[in-house]
């Protein structure tokens, strides 16, 4: 984590989260939705379009361990988490692990998504379909970004976090290994 984007020191930003409608511009976040989905909760279904034009749905990922990450291009903690997610994806995707990055960017920043992903070397699935992503954002009770949800093969949330933590990679790696064996 020594090469964090934009000169951030990870120790100084642990727990940072972008919150509120003023940051995302999302109508789904205009009212406090309450706490994000807790472990043990059945993950709400979602359908969205990937940047490649494919339809992505939670039901199509059933049988896989899935990490859903709500993020935006302007959110520094989101960008700090992305290299960890990419590393986990690269390490565990051969055994079925999937990552879905759900952008909450609005019309003023949506054009920044592809250049950012290319710059950061992100190869996991990213969606940017405003209406679908806002519905998922609301259904998952996202109240800040990044918000991440690790979902098991049966569709149950097994881990969730709002914000960035420098330790999330180690914790997630252990959980992904465990869930892939179940």
Short mmCIF file of C-alpha atoms in Angstrom, two decimals:
data_model
loop_
_atom_site.label_atom_id
_atom_site.label_comp_id
_atom_site.label_asym_id
_atom_site.label_seq_id
_atom_site.Cartn_x
_atom_site.Cartn_y
_atom_site.Cartn_z
CA UNK A 1 0.00 0.00 0.00
CA UNK A 2 2.96 2.33 -0.31
CA UNK A 3 1.97 3.42 -3.81
CA UNK A 4 -1.49 4.74 -3.08
CA UNK A 5 -3.00 7.01 -5.72
CA UNK A 6 -2.88 10.76 -5.35
CA UNK A 7 -0.24 10.83 -2.60
CA UNK A 8 -2.39 9.52 0.24
CA UNK A 9 -0.82 7.79 3.21
CA UNK A 10 -2.99 4.78 4.07
CA UNK A 11 -2.50 5.17 7.82
CA UNK A 12 -3.90 8.69 7.55
CA UNK A 13 -7.05 7.70 5.64
CA UNK A 14 -8.20 4.48 7.28
CA UNK A 15 -11.94 4.65 7.69
CA UNK A 16 -12.46 7.47 5.19
CA UNK A 17 -15.79 7.39 3.47
CA UNK A 18 -17.57 9.75 1.09
CA UNK A 19 -21.10 10.33 2.36
CA UNK A 20 -24.34 12.07 1.51
CA UNK A 21 -26.24 13.19 -1.54
CA UNK A 22 -24.06 16.28 -1.80
CA UNK A 23 -21.16 14.02 -2.74
CA UNK A 24 -22.84 11.49 -5.02
CA UNK A 25 -25.65 13.52 -6.46
CA UNK A 26 -27.70 10.36 -6.12
CA UNK A 27 -31.38 10.64 -5.33
CA UNK A 28 -31.10 7.26 -3.60
CA UNK A 29 -28.80 8.80 -1.01
CA UNK A 30 -30.83 12.00 -0.50
CA UNK A 31 -32.52 10.49 2.56
CA UNK A 32 -30.64 8.47 5.17
CA UNK A 33 -31.41 4.86 4.23
CA UNK A 34 -30.26 3.51 7.60
CA UNK A 35 -27.31 1.16 8.06
CA UNK A 36 -26.00 -0.82 5.10
CA UNK A 37 -26.99 -4.47 4.82
CA UNK A 38 -25.48 -6.50 7.60
CA UNK A 39 -23.90 -9.93 7.35
CA UNK A 40 -26.55 -12.63 7.38
CA UNK A 41 -28.93 -10.56 5.22
CA UNK A 42 -30.10 -11.99 1.92
CA UNK A 43 -28.56 -9.77 -0.79
CA UNK A 44 -31.17 -7.91 -2.86
CA UNK A 45 -31.32 -8.86 -6.52
CA UNK A 46 -29.88 -6.39 -9.00
CA UNK A 47 -29.51 -6.09 -12.74
CA UNK A 48 -27.25 -3.58 -14.48
CA UNK A 49 -25.34 -3.04 -17.71
CA UNK A 50 -21.58 -3.43 -17.62
CA UNK A 51 -19.32 -0.99 -19.43
CA UNK A 52 -18.80 -3.80 -21.98
CA UNK A 53 -22.56 -3.83 -22.64
CA UNK A 54 -23.26 -7.14 -20.90
CA UNK A 55 -26.19 -7.56 -18.53
CA UNK A 56 -24.96 -8.30 -15.01
CA UNK A 57 -27.32 -9.63 -12.37
CA UNK A 58 -26.89 -11.12 -8.95
CA UNK A 59 -28.91 -14.14 -10.08
CA UNK A 60 -26.47 -14.76 -12.96
CA UNK A 61 -23.65 -14.83 -10.40
CA UNK A 62 -25.35 -17.37 -8.12
CA UNK A 63 -22.88 -20.12 -7.25
CA UNK A 64 -19.98 -17.62 -7.14
CA UNK A 65 -18.58 -15.62 -4.26
CA UNK A 66 -19.24 -11.99 -5.27
CA UNK A 67 -17.97 -8.67 -3.97
CA UNK A 68 -20.22 -5.73 -4.85
CA UNK A 69 -18.48 -2.35 -4.54
CA UNK A 70 -20.39 0.94 -4.74
CA UNK A 71 -17.94 3.67 -5.75
CA UNK A 72 -17.40 6.87 -7.77
CA UNK A 73 -14.53 8.37 -9.76
CA UNK A 74 -14.33 11.46 -7.54
CA UNK A 75 -14.16 9.48 -4.28
CA UNK A 76 -10.55 9.19 -3.10
CA UNK A 77 -11.22 6.35 -0.59
CA UNK A 78 -12.95 4.45 -3.43
CA UNK A 79 -9.87 4.79 -5.63
CA UNK A 80 -7.68 3.67 -2.74
CA UNK A 81 -9.72 0.46 -2.37
CA UNK A 82 -9.66 -0.42 -6.08
CA UNK A 83 -6.11 -1.86 -6.25
CA UNK A 84 -6.99 -4.25 -3.42
CA UNK A 85 -10.17 -5.35 -5.21
CA UNK A 86 -8.23 -5.82 -8.46
CA UNK A 87 -5.60 -7.91 -6.66
CA UNK A 88 -8.27 -10.10 -5.05
CA UNK A 89 -10.07 -10.47 -8.38
CA UNK A 90 -6.88 -11.49 -10.16
CA UNK A 91 -5.99 -13.95 -7.40
CA UNK A 92 -9.38 -15.61 -6.92
CA UNK A 93 -11.29 -15.20 -10.21
CA UNK A 94 -9.82 -18.43 -11.65
CA UNK A 95 -11.70 -20.25 -8.87
CA UNK A 96 -14.95 -18.36 -9.44
CA UNK A 97 -14.67 -15.14 -7.41
CA UNK A 98 -16.38 -12.13 -9.03
CA UNK A 99 -16.21 -8.39 -8.38
CA UNK A 100 -18.91 -5.98 -9.54
CA UNK A 101 -18.03 -2.30 -9.22
CA UNK A 102 -21.26 -0.28 -9.29
CA UNK A 103 -20.46 3.32 -10.17
CA UNK A 104 -22.65 5.99 -8.62
CA UNK A 105 -21.17 8.68 -10.88
CA UNK A 106 -23.66 11.13 -12.35
CA UNK A 107 -23.78 12.76 -15.79
CA UNK A 108 -21.01 15.23 -14.86
CA UNK A 109 -18.44 12.51 -14.02
CA UNK A 110 -19.56 9.37 -15.87
CA UNK A 111 -17.11 10.18 -18.67
CA UNK A 112 -14.24 9.79 -16.20
CA UNK A 113 -14.98 6.11 -15.51
CA UNK A 114 -13.25 4.41 -18.45
CA UNK A 115 -10.07 6.54 -18.29
CA UNK A 116 -9.78 5.91 -14.54
CA UNK A 117 -10.25 2.16 -14.92
CA UNK A 118 -7.65 2.04 -17.68
CA UNK A 119 -5.19 4.13 -15.65
CA UNK A 120 -5.63 1.88 -12.61
CA UNK A 121 -5.57 -1.41 -14.57
CA UNK A 122 -9.02 -2.49 -13.37
CA UNK A 123 -10.28 -5.59 -15.19
CA UNK A 124 -13.21 -6.70 -13.02
CA UNK A 125 -16.80 -5.95 -14.08
CA UNK A 126 -17.92 -2.35 -13.69
CA UNK A 127 -21.46 -1.09 -14.22
CA UNK A 128 -22.55 2.45 -14.91
CA UNK A 129 -26.25 2.24 -15.63
CA UNK A 130 -27.61 5.13 -13.57
CA UNK A 131 -31.17 3.93 -12.92
CA UNK A 132 -30.17 0.33 -12.18
CA UNK A 133 -27.21 1.33 -10.01
CA UNK A 134 -29.31 3.84 -8.03
CA UNK A 135 -31.92 1.15 -7.35
CA UNK A 136 -29.22 -1.23 -6.12
CA UNK A 137 -27.66 1.58 -4.07
CA UNK A 138 -31.03 2.11 -2.37
CA UNK A 139 -31.74 -1.63 -1.94
CA UNK A 140 -28.34 -2.16 -0.28
CA UNK A 141 -28.91 0.86 2.02
CA UNK A 142 -25.68 2.48 0.86
CA UNK A 143 -25.07 5.58 2.97
CA UNK A 144 -21.48 6.30 1.97
CA UNK A 145 -18.92 5.13 -0.54
CA UNK A 146 -17.05 3.00 -0.96
CA UNK A 147 -19.55 0.48 0.36
CA UNK A 148 -18.68 -3.13 -0.18
CA UNK A 149 -20.66 -6.33 0.26
CA UNK A 150 -19.20 -9.85 0.10
CA UNK A 151 -21.94 -12.25 -0.94
CA UNK A 152 -21.68 -16.02 -0.67
CA UNK A 153 -22.64 -18.59 -3.31
CA UNK A 154 -26.22 -18.73 -1.99
CA UNK A 155 -26.76 -14.95 -2.14
CA UNK A 156 -26.24 -14.09 1.54
CA UNK A 157 -24.19 -11.06 2.60
CA UNK A 158 -21.30 -12.40 4.67
CA UNK A 159 -19.26 -9.19 5.11
CA UNK A 160 -19.96 -5.51 4.55
CA UNK A 161 -18.06 -2.29 5.01
CA UNK A 162 -18.54 1.41 4.37
CA UNK A 163 -15.31 3.26 3.82
CA UNK A 164 -11.75 2.28 3.10
CA UNK A 165 -9.56 0.25 5.43
CA UNK A 166 -5.96 -0.66 4.70
CA UNK A 167 -6.59 -4.08 6.27
CA UNK A 168 -9.56 -5.04 4.09
CA UNK A 169 -7.44 -7.05 1.64
CA UNK A 170 -6.17 -9.45 4.30
CA UNK A 171 -9.61 -9.85 5.85
CA UNK A 172 -11.34 -10.32 2.49
CA UNK A 173 -8.75 -12.81 1.25
CA UNK A 174 -9.39 -15.08 4.23
CA UNK A 175 -13.16 -14.77 3.84
CA UNK A 176 -13.09 -15.42 0.09
CA UNK A 177 -11.05 -18.61 0.63
CA UNK A 178 -13.48 -19.77 3.32
CA UNK A 179 -16.60 -18.98 1.25
CA UNK A 180 -15.24 -20.66 -1.86
CA UNK A 181 -14.94 -23.91 0.10
CA UNK A 182 -18.57 -23.77 1.28
#
